[in-house]
Coordinates of C-alpha atoms in Angstrom, one line a residue:
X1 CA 106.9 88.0 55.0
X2 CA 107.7 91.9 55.2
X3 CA 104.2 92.7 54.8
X4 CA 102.7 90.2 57.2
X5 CA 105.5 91.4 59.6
X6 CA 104.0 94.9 59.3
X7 CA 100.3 93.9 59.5
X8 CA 101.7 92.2 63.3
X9 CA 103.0 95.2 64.0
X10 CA 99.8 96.8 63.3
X11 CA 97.9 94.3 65.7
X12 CA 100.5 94.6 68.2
X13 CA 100.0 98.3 68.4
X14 CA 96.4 98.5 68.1
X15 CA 95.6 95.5 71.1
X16 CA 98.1 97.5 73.1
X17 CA 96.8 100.7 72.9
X18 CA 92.8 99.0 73.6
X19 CA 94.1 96.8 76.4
X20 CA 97.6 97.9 78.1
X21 CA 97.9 98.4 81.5
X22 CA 100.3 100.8 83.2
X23 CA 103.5 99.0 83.6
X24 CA 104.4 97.9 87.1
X25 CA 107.9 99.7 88.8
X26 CA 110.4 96.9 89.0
X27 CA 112.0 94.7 89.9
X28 CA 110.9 93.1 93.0
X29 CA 112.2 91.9 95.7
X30 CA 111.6 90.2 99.4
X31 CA 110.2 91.9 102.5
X32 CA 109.8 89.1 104.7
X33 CA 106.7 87.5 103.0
X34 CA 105.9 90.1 100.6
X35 CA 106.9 90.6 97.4
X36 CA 107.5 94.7 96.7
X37 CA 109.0 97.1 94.3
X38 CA 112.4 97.1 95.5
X39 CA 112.4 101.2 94.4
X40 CA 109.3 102.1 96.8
X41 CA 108.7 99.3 98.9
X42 CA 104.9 98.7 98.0
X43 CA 103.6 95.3 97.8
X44 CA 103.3 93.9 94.4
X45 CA 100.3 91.0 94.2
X46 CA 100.9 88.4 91.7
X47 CA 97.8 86.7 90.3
X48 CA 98.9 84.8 87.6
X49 CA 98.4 82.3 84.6
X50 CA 100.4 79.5 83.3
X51 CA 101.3 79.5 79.5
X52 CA 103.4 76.4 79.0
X53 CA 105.8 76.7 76.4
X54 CA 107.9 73.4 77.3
X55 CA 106.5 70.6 75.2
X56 CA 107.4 70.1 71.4
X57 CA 107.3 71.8 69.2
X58 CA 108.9 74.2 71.8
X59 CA 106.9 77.4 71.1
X60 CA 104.0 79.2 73.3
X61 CA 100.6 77.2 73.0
X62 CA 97.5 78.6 71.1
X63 CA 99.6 80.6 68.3
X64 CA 98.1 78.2 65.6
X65 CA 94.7 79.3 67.1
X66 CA 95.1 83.6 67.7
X67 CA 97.4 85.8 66.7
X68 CA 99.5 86.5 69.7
X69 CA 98.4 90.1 70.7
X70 CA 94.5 88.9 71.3
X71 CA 96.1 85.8 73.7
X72 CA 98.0 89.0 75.4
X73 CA 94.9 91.2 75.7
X74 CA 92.9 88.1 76.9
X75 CA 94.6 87.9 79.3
X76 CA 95.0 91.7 80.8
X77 CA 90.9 91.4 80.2
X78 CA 90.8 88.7 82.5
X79 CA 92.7 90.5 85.5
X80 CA 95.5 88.4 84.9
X81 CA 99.1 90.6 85.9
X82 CA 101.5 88.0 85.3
X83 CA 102.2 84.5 82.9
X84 CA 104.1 81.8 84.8
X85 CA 105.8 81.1 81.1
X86 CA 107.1 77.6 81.1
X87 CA 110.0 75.8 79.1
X88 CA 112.5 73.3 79.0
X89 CA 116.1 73.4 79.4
X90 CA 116.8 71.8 76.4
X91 CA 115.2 74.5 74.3
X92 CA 118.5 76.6 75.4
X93 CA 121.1 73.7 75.0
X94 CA 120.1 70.6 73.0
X95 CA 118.0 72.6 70.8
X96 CA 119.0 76.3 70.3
X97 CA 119.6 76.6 67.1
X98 CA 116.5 74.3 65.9
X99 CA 113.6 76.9 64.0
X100 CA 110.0 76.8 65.1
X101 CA 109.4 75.6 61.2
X102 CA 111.7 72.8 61.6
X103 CA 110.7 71.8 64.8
X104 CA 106.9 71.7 64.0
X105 CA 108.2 69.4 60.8
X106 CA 110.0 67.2 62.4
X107 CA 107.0 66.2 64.5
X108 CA 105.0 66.5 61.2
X109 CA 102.3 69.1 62.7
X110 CA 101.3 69.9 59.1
X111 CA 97.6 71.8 60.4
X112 CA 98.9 73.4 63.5
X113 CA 101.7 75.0 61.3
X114 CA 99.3 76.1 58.7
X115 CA 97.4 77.6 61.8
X116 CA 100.9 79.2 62.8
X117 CA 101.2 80.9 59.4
X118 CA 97.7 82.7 59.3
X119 CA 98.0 84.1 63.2
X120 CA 101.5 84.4 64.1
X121 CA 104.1 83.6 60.7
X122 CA 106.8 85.8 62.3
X123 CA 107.7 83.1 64.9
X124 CA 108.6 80.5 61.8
X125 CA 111.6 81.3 60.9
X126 CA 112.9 82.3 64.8
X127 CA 115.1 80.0 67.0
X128 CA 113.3 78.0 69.6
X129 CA 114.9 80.5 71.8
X130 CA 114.0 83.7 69.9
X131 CA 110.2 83.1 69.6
X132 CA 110.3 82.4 73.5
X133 CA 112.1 85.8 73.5
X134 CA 109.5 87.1 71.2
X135 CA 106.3 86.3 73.0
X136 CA 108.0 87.2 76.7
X137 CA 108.3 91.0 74.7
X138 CA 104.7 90.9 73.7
X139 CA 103.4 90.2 77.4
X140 CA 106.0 93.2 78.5
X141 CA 104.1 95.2 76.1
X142 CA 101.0 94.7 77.8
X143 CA 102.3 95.5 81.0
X144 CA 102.6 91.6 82.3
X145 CA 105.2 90.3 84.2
X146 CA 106.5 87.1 83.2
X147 CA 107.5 84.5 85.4
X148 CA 109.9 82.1 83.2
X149 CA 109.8 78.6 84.7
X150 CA 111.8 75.8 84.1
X151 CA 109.3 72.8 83.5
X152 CA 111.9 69.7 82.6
X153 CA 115.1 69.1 81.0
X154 CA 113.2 67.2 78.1
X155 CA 110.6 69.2 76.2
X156 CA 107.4 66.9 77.5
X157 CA 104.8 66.8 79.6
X158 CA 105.2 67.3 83.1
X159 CA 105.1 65.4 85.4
X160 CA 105.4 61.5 86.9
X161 CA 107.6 60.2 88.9
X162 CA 109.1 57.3 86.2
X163 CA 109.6 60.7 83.5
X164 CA 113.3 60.5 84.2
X165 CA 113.1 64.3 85.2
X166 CA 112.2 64.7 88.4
X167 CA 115.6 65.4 90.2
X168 CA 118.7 66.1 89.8
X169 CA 121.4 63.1 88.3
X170 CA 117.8 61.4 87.1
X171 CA 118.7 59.8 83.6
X172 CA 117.3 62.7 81.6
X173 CA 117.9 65.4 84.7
X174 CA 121.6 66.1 84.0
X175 CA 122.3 68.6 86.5
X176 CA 125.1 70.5 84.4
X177 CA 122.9 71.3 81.9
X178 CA 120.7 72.8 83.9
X179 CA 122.1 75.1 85.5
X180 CA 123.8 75.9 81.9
X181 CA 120.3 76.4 80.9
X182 CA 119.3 78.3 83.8
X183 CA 122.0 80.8 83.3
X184 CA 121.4 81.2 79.2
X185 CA 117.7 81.8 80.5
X186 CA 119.0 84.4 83.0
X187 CA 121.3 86.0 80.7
X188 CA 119.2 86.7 77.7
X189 CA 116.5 88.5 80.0
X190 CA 118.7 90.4 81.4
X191 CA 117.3 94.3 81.7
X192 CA 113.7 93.0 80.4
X193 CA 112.7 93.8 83.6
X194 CA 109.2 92.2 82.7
X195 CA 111.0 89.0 83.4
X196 CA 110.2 89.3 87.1
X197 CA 111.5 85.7 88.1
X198 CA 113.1 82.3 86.8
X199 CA 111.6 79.0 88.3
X200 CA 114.8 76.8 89.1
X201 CA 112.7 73.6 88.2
X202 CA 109.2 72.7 88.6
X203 CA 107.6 69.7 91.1
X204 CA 110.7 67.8 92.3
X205 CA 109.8 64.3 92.4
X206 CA 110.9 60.6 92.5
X207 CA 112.9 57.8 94.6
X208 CA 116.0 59.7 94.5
X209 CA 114.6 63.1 95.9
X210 CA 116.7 64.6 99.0
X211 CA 115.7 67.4 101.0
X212 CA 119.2 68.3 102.0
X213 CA 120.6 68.4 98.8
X214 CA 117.6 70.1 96.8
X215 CA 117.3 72.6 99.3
X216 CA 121.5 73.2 100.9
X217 CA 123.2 72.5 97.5
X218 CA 120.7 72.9 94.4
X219 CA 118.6 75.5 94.8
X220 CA 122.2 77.7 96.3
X221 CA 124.2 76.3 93.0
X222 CA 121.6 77.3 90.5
X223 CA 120.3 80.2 92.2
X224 CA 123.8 81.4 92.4
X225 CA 124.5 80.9 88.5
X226 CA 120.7 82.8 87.9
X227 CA 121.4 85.1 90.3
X228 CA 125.2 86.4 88.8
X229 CA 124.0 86.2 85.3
X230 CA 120.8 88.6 86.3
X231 CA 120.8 90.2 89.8
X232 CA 117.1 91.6 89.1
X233 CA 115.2 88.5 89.1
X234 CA 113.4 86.6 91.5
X235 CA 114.6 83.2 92.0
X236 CA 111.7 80.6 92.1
X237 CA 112.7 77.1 94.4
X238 CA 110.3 74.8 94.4
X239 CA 109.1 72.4 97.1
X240 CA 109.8 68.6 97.1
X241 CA 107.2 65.9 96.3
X242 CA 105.3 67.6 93.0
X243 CA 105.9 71.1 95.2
X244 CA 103.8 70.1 98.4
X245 CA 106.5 69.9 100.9
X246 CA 108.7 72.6 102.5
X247 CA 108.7 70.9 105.9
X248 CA 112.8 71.1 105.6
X249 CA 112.8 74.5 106.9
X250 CA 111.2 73.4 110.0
X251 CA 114.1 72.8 111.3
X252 CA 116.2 74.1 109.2
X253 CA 117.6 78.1 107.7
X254 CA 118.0 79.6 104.7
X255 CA 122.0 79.7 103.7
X256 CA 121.2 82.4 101.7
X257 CA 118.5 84.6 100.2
X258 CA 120.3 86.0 97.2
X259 CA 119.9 89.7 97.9
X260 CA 116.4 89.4 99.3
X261 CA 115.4 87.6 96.0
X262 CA 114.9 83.8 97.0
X263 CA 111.5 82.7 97.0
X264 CA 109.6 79.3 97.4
X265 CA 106.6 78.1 95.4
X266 CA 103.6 75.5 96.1
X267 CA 101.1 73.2 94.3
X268 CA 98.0 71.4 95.3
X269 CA 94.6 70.1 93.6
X270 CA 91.4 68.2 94.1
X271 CA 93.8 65.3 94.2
X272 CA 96.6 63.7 96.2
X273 CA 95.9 61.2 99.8
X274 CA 93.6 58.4 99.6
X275 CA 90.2 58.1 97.9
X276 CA 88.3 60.9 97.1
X277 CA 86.9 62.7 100.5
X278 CA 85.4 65.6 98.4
X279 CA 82.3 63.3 97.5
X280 CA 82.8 60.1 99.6
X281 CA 82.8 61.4 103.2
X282 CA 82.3 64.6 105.2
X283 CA 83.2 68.0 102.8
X284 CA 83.8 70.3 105.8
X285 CA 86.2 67.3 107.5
X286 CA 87.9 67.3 103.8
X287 CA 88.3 71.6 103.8
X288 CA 89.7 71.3 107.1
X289 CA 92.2 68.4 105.7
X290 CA 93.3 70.5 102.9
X291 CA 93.6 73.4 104.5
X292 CA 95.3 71.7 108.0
X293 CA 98.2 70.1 104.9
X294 CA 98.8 73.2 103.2
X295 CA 99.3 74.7 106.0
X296 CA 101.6 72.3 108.0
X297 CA 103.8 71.7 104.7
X298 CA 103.7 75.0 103.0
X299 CA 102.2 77.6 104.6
X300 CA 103.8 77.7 107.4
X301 CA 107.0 79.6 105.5
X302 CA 104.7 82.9 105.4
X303 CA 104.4 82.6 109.2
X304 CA 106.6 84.5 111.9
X305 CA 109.8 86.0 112.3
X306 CA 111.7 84.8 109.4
X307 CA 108.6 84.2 107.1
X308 CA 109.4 84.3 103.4
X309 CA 106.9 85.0 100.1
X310 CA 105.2 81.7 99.1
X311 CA 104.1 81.6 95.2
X312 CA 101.4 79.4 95.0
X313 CA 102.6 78.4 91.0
X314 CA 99.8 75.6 90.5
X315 CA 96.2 74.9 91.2
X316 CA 93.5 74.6 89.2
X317 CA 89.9 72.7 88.1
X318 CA 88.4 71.2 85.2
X319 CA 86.6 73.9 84.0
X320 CA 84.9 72.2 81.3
X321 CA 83.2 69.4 83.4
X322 CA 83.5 71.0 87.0
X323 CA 83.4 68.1 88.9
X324 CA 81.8 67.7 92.4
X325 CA 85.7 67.4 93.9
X326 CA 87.0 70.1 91.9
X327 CA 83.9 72.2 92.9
X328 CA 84.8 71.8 96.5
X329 CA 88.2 72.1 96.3
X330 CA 87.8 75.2 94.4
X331 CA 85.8 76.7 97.3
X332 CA 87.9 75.6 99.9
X333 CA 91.0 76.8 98.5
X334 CA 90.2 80.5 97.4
X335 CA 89.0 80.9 101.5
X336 CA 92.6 80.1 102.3
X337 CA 94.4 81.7 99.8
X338 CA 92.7 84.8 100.6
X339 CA 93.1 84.7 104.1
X340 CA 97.2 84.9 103.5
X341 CA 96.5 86.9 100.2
X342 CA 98.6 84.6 98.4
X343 CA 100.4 85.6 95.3
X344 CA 99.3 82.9 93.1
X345 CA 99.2 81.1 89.5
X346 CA 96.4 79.4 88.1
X347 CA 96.8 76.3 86.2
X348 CA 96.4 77.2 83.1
X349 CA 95.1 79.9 80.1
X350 CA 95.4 77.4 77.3
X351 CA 92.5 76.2 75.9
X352 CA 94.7 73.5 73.6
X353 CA 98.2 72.0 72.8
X354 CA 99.7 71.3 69.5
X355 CA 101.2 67.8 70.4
X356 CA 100.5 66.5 74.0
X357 CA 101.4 62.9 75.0
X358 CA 101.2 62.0 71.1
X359 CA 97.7 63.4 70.9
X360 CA 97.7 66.5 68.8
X361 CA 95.2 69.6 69.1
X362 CA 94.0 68.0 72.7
X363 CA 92.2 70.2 74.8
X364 CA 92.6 71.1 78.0
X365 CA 89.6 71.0 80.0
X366 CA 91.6 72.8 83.6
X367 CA 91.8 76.1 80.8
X368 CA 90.6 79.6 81.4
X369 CA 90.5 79.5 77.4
X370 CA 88.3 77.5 75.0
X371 CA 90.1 75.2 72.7
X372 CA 89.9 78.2 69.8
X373 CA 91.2 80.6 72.5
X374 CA 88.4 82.6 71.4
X375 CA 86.2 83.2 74.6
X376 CA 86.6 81.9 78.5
X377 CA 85.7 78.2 78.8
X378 CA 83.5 79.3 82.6
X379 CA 83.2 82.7 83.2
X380 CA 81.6 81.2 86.4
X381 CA 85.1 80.1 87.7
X382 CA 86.6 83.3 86.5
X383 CA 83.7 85.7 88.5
X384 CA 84.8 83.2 91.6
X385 CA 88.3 84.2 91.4
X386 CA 87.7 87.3 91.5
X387 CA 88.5 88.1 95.2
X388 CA 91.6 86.7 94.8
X389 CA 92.7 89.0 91.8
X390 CA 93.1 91.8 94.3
X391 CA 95.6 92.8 97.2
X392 CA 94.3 92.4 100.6
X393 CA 97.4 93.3 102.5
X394 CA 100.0 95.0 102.7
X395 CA 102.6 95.8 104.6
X396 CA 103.0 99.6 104.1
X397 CA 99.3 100.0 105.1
X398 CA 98.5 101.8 108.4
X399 CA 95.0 101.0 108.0
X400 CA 93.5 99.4 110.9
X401 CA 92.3 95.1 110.2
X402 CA 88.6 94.8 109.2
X403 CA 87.1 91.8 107.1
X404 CA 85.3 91.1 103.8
X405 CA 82.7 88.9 103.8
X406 CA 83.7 86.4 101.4
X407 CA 81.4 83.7 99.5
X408 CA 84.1 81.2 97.7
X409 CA 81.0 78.9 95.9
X410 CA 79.5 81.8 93.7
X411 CA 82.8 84.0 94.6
X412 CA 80.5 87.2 95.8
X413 CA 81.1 89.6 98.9
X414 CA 78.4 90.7 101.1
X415 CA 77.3 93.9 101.9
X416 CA 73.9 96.3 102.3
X417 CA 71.2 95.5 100.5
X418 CA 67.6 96.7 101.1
X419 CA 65.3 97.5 103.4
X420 CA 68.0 96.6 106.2
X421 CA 69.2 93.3 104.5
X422 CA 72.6 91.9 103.4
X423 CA 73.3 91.0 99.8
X424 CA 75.9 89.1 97.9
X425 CA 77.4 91.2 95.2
X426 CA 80.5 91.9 93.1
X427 CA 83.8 91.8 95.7
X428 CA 85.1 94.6 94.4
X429 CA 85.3 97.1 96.4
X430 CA 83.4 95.2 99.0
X431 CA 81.9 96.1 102.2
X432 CA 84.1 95.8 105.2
X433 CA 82.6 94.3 108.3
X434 CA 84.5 94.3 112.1
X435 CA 84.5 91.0 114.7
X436 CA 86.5 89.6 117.0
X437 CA 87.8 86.4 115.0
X438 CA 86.0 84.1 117.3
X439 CA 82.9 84.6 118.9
X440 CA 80.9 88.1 119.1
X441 CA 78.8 90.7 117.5
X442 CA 79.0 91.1 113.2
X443 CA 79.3 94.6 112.2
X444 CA 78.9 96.9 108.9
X445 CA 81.4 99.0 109.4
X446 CA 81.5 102.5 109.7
X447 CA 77.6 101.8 110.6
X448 CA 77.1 101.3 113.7
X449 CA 74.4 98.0 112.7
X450 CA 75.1 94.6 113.4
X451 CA 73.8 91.4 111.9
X452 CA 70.6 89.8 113.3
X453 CA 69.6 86.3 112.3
X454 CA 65.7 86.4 112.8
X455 CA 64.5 82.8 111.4
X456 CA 64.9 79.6 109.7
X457 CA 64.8 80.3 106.0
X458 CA 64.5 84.1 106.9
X459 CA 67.4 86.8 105.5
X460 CA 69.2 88.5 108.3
X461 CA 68.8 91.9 109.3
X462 CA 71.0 94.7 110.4
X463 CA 70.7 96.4 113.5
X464 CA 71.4 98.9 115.9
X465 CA 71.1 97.0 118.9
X466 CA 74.2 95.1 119.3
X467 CA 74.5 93.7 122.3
X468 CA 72.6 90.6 121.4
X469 CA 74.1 90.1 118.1
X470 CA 77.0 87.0 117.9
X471 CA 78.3 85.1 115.4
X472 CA 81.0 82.6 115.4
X473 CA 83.2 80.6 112.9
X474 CA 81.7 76.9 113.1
X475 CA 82.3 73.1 112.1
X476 CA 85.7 71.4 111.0
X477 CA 86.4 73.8 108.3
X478 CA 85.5 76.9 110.4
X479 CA 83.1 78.3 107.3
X480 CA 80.1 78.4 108.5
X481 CA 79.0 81.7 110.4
X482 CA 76.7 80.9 112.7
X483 CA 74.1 82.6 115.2
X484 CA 71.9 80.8 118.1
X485 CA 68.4 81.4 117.8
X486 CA 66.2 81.1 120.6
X487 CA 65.7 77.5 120.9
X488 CA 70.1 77.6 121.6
X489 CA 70.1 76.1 118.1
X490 CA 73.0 77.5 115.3
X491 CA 71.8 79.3 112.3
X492 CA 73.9 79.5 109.0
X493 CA 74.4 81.9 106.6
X494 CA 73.0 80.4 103.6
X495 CA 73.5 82.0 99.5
X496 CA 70.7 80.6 97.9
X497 CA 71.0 79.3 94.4
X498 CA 71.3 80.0 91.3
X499 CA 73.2 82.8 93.5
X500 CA 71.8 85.8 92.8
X501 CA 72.6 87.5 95.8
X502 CA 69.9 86.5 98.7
X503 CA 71.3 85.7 102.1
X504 CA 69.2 83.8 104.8
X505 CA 69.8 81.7 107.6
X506 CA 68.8 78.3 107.7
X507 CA 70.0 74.9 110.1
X508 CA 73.2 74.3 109.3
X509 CA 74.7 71.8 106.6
X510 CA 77.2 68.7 108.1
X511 CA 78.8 71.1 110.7
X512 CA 79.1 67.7 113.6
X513 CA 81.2 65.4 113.8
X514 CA 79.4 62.8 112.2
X515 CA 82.1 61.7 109.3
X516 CA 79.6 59.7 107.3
X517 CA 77.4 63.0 106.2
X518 CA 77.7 63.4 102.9
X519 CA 75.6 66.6 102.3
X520 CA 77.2 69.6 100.3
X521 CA 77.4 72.6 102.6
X522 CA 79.5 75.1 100.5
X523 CA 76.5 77.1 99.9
X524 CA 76.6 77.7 103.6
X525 CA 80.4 79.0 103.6
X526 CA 81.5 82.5 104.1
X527 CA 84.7 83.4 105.1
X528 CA 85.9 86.8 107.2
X529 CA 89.0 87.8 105.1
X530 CA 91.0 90.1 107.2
X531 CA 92.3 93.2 104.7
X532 CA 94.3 96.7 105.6
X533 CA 92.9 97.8 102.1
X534 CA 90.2 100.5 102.9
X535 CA 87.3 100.1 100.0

């Protein structure tokens, strides 16, 4: 065991040295909707990955499949900053004392143990808590911060409303224990000041969820206990029904922030309403839906006077299957999360589990990681994310608002190409363009030229004559950017496929009213993402 210990060490040292990242100054705390470094005041962006570590056998996923330094470097190659690192409460309480060997026995995991032993043996003999410990120090070392989230009480798979777990004084949600657990969690990450946050409890849920006690007496009573036992740390509250709905504070203040540490997290997915309006009805109609709810029940904290930081935790798509509602959603999403430059946490990075809902080795198809956790599942997924990986705002900027012409389908950014063109191209840094918001000319700038549709099926042009140049944001999801041409009829953008980067106009897809068209337009949506961020 000495000798394999060393041979970690060795990995450990050698993955950090190819792969590290400078460490970020913290910790963080609130600056109206920002997070910063509380020492300079600079906005820190969050773009994150959940690792869950909550379900038996208690330990971080994949470390039968990769020694835990490649799952680390993964990813920091993957522009990942931060893990959103899940367990359960009773891995502190109930079952502290229990060893990752005995707890992958008692569930008899014979072949994931044996996988254990080859890539990561040093985490056998550890506590539950230790090797939890163990891998939040090996994400430090790479220069991630570490989000540790409170899944569930029990140590299974999250969530339903009839789990028993979904709110406090549930029959397996003991509230006592929590907050114990909350505070042990607090306490032992105390000056690892990787350990940027805890998550009080993820997706409240059920018949006996109540908005004035989660939100006056819960979330203040367990942030309080987090919040003595480790001043640093971010405190993570959750919205109610699965962490869709923050509507309380509509009418409603905070009682307190905790030191300008409080903050509130979201979830959404393809999912959730009636049917599936991705594929059966009108796709802009189902954009504007989505983006009209997340708005309305959990943007809206990021808005005005008292606005506060919104972590969106949770979203995510099969990746393995990328169906025509997770496609959609996919697109539809990034535009709005980049419009507020959300800090954010995709679910998830692992490609497997050891023992999910009595299936073991299952795969998860929503991971950026193939079951092996050798490669990326859809690098495809991973370019379109891209935009979102970097900050967009911030509030110690003096730079003047401009916009980035953002593609969500292929996740490319437009700027010059040739011979007076536009192309789609990699968004980083991406051209910045200047408009109104609403209705008027389109321009590079810094360039003086403006964008000129000329035809159907013809690529735009850029111009020095101005004055007859105007585009406008059209249809129900406001994605298509339009121009007139001279019959008075609109004009798209259009990306062509397989996406390789030509730009044309053509008649626009389903941008009426008509409910009943079914046509796919998201090749036709592009996005003006305000940014302060000079290129």
């Amino acid at each position: 065991m000495k000798m394999l210990g060393r041979n970690f060490q060795a990995i450990l040292l050698f993955s950090f040295i190819l792969y590290a990242i400078p460490g970020y100054s913290l910790p963080l705390k609130t600056q109206g909707r920002w997070l910063v470094d509380e020492r300079t005041g600079e906005r820190v962006k969050l773009h994150c990955a959940n690792w869950p570590a909550h379900i038996f056998p208690m330990l971080a996923e994949g470390l039968d499949k990769q020694p835990l330094p490649f799952i680390a470097s993964e990813l920091v190659k993957n522009n990942y900053n931060c893990v959103r690192f899940t367990f359960s409460i009773h891995m502190f309480t109930r079952y502290a004392n229990l060893t990752i060997e005995e707890s992958f026995d008692r569930l008899n995991l014979t072949k994931a143990k044996a996988g254990v032993i080859k890539n990561n043996p040093f985490v056998l003999k550890m506590t539950v808590p230790q090797a939890y410990e163990a891998v939040v120090d090996v994400l430090g070392s790479f220069g991630l911060m570490v989000d540790a989230d409170n899944h569930m009480s029990d140590p299974i798979w999250c969530c339903s409303n009839d789990d028993e777990n979904g709110f406090p004084n549930d029959p397996r949600f003991d509230p006592d224990e929590w907050i114990e657990g909350l505070g042990l969690v607090a306490q032992r990450f105390k000056g690892k000041t990787q350990v940027i946050s805890i998550g009080l409890r993820n997706e409240p849920r059920g018949k006996n969820q109540n908005a004035t006690l989660w939100f006056n007496h819960y979330i203040m009573k367990a942030g309080a206990q987090v919040h003595q036992a480790n001043p640093d740390v971010l405190i993570v509250a959750s919205g109610l029904n699965f962490a869709t709905d923050l509507t309380y504070f509509k009418d409603h203040s905070l009682i307190s922030n905790f030191d300008n540490k409080l903050i509130f997290e979201g979830h959404s997915y393809s999912w959730g309403g009636e049917g599936n309006p991705w594929v059966d009805g009108s796709v802009n109609k189902a954009c504007a839906d989505k983006i009209g709810s997340l708005n309305n029940n959990l943007g809206f904290v990021t808005d005005g006077d008292n606005a506060v930081p919104l972590f969106f935790s949770e979203f995510g798509v099969d990746r393995k299957q990328m169906p025509a509602n997770d496609d959609r959603f996919l697109s539809c999403f990034s535009t709005w999360a980049a419009e507020k430059d959300l800090d954010w946490g995709l679910w998830a990075f692992q490609g497997s589990y050891y023992f999910r809902q009595n299936v073991t080795n299952m795969e998860e198809y929503f991971g950026v990681l193939e079951i092996d956790w050798n490669r990326v599942k859809n690098p495809k997924v991973e370019r379109r994310m891209g935009l979102l990986k970097q900050k967009l705002q911030a509030p110690e900027s003096k730079a003047p608002l401009s916009y980035i012409m953002y593609h969500p389908q292929s996740g490319a950014c437009v700027g010059k190409g040739m011979n007076g063109q536009i192309r789609a191209g990699n968004c980083k840094g991406s051209a910045r363009w200047t408009h109104n918001g609403v209705e008027g000319p389109l321009e590079l700038k810094g360039t003086g030229l403006c964008l000129e549709a000329t035809g159907d099926g013809l690529p735009p042009v850029l111009t020095s004559d101005c004055s007859q140049t105007t585009w406008e944001p059209i249809s129900a999801s406001k994605l298509h950017l339009a121009s007139k041409d001279r019959n008075g009829e609109y004009q798209c953008l259009h990306l062509e496929p397989p996406f390789a980067g030509n730009i044309v106009t053509k008649k626009c897809i389903c941008v009426g009213d008509d409910p009943t068209c079914k046509d796919n337009p998201t090749s036709q949506w592009f996005k003006l993402v305000g940014t302060n961020i000079e290129s």
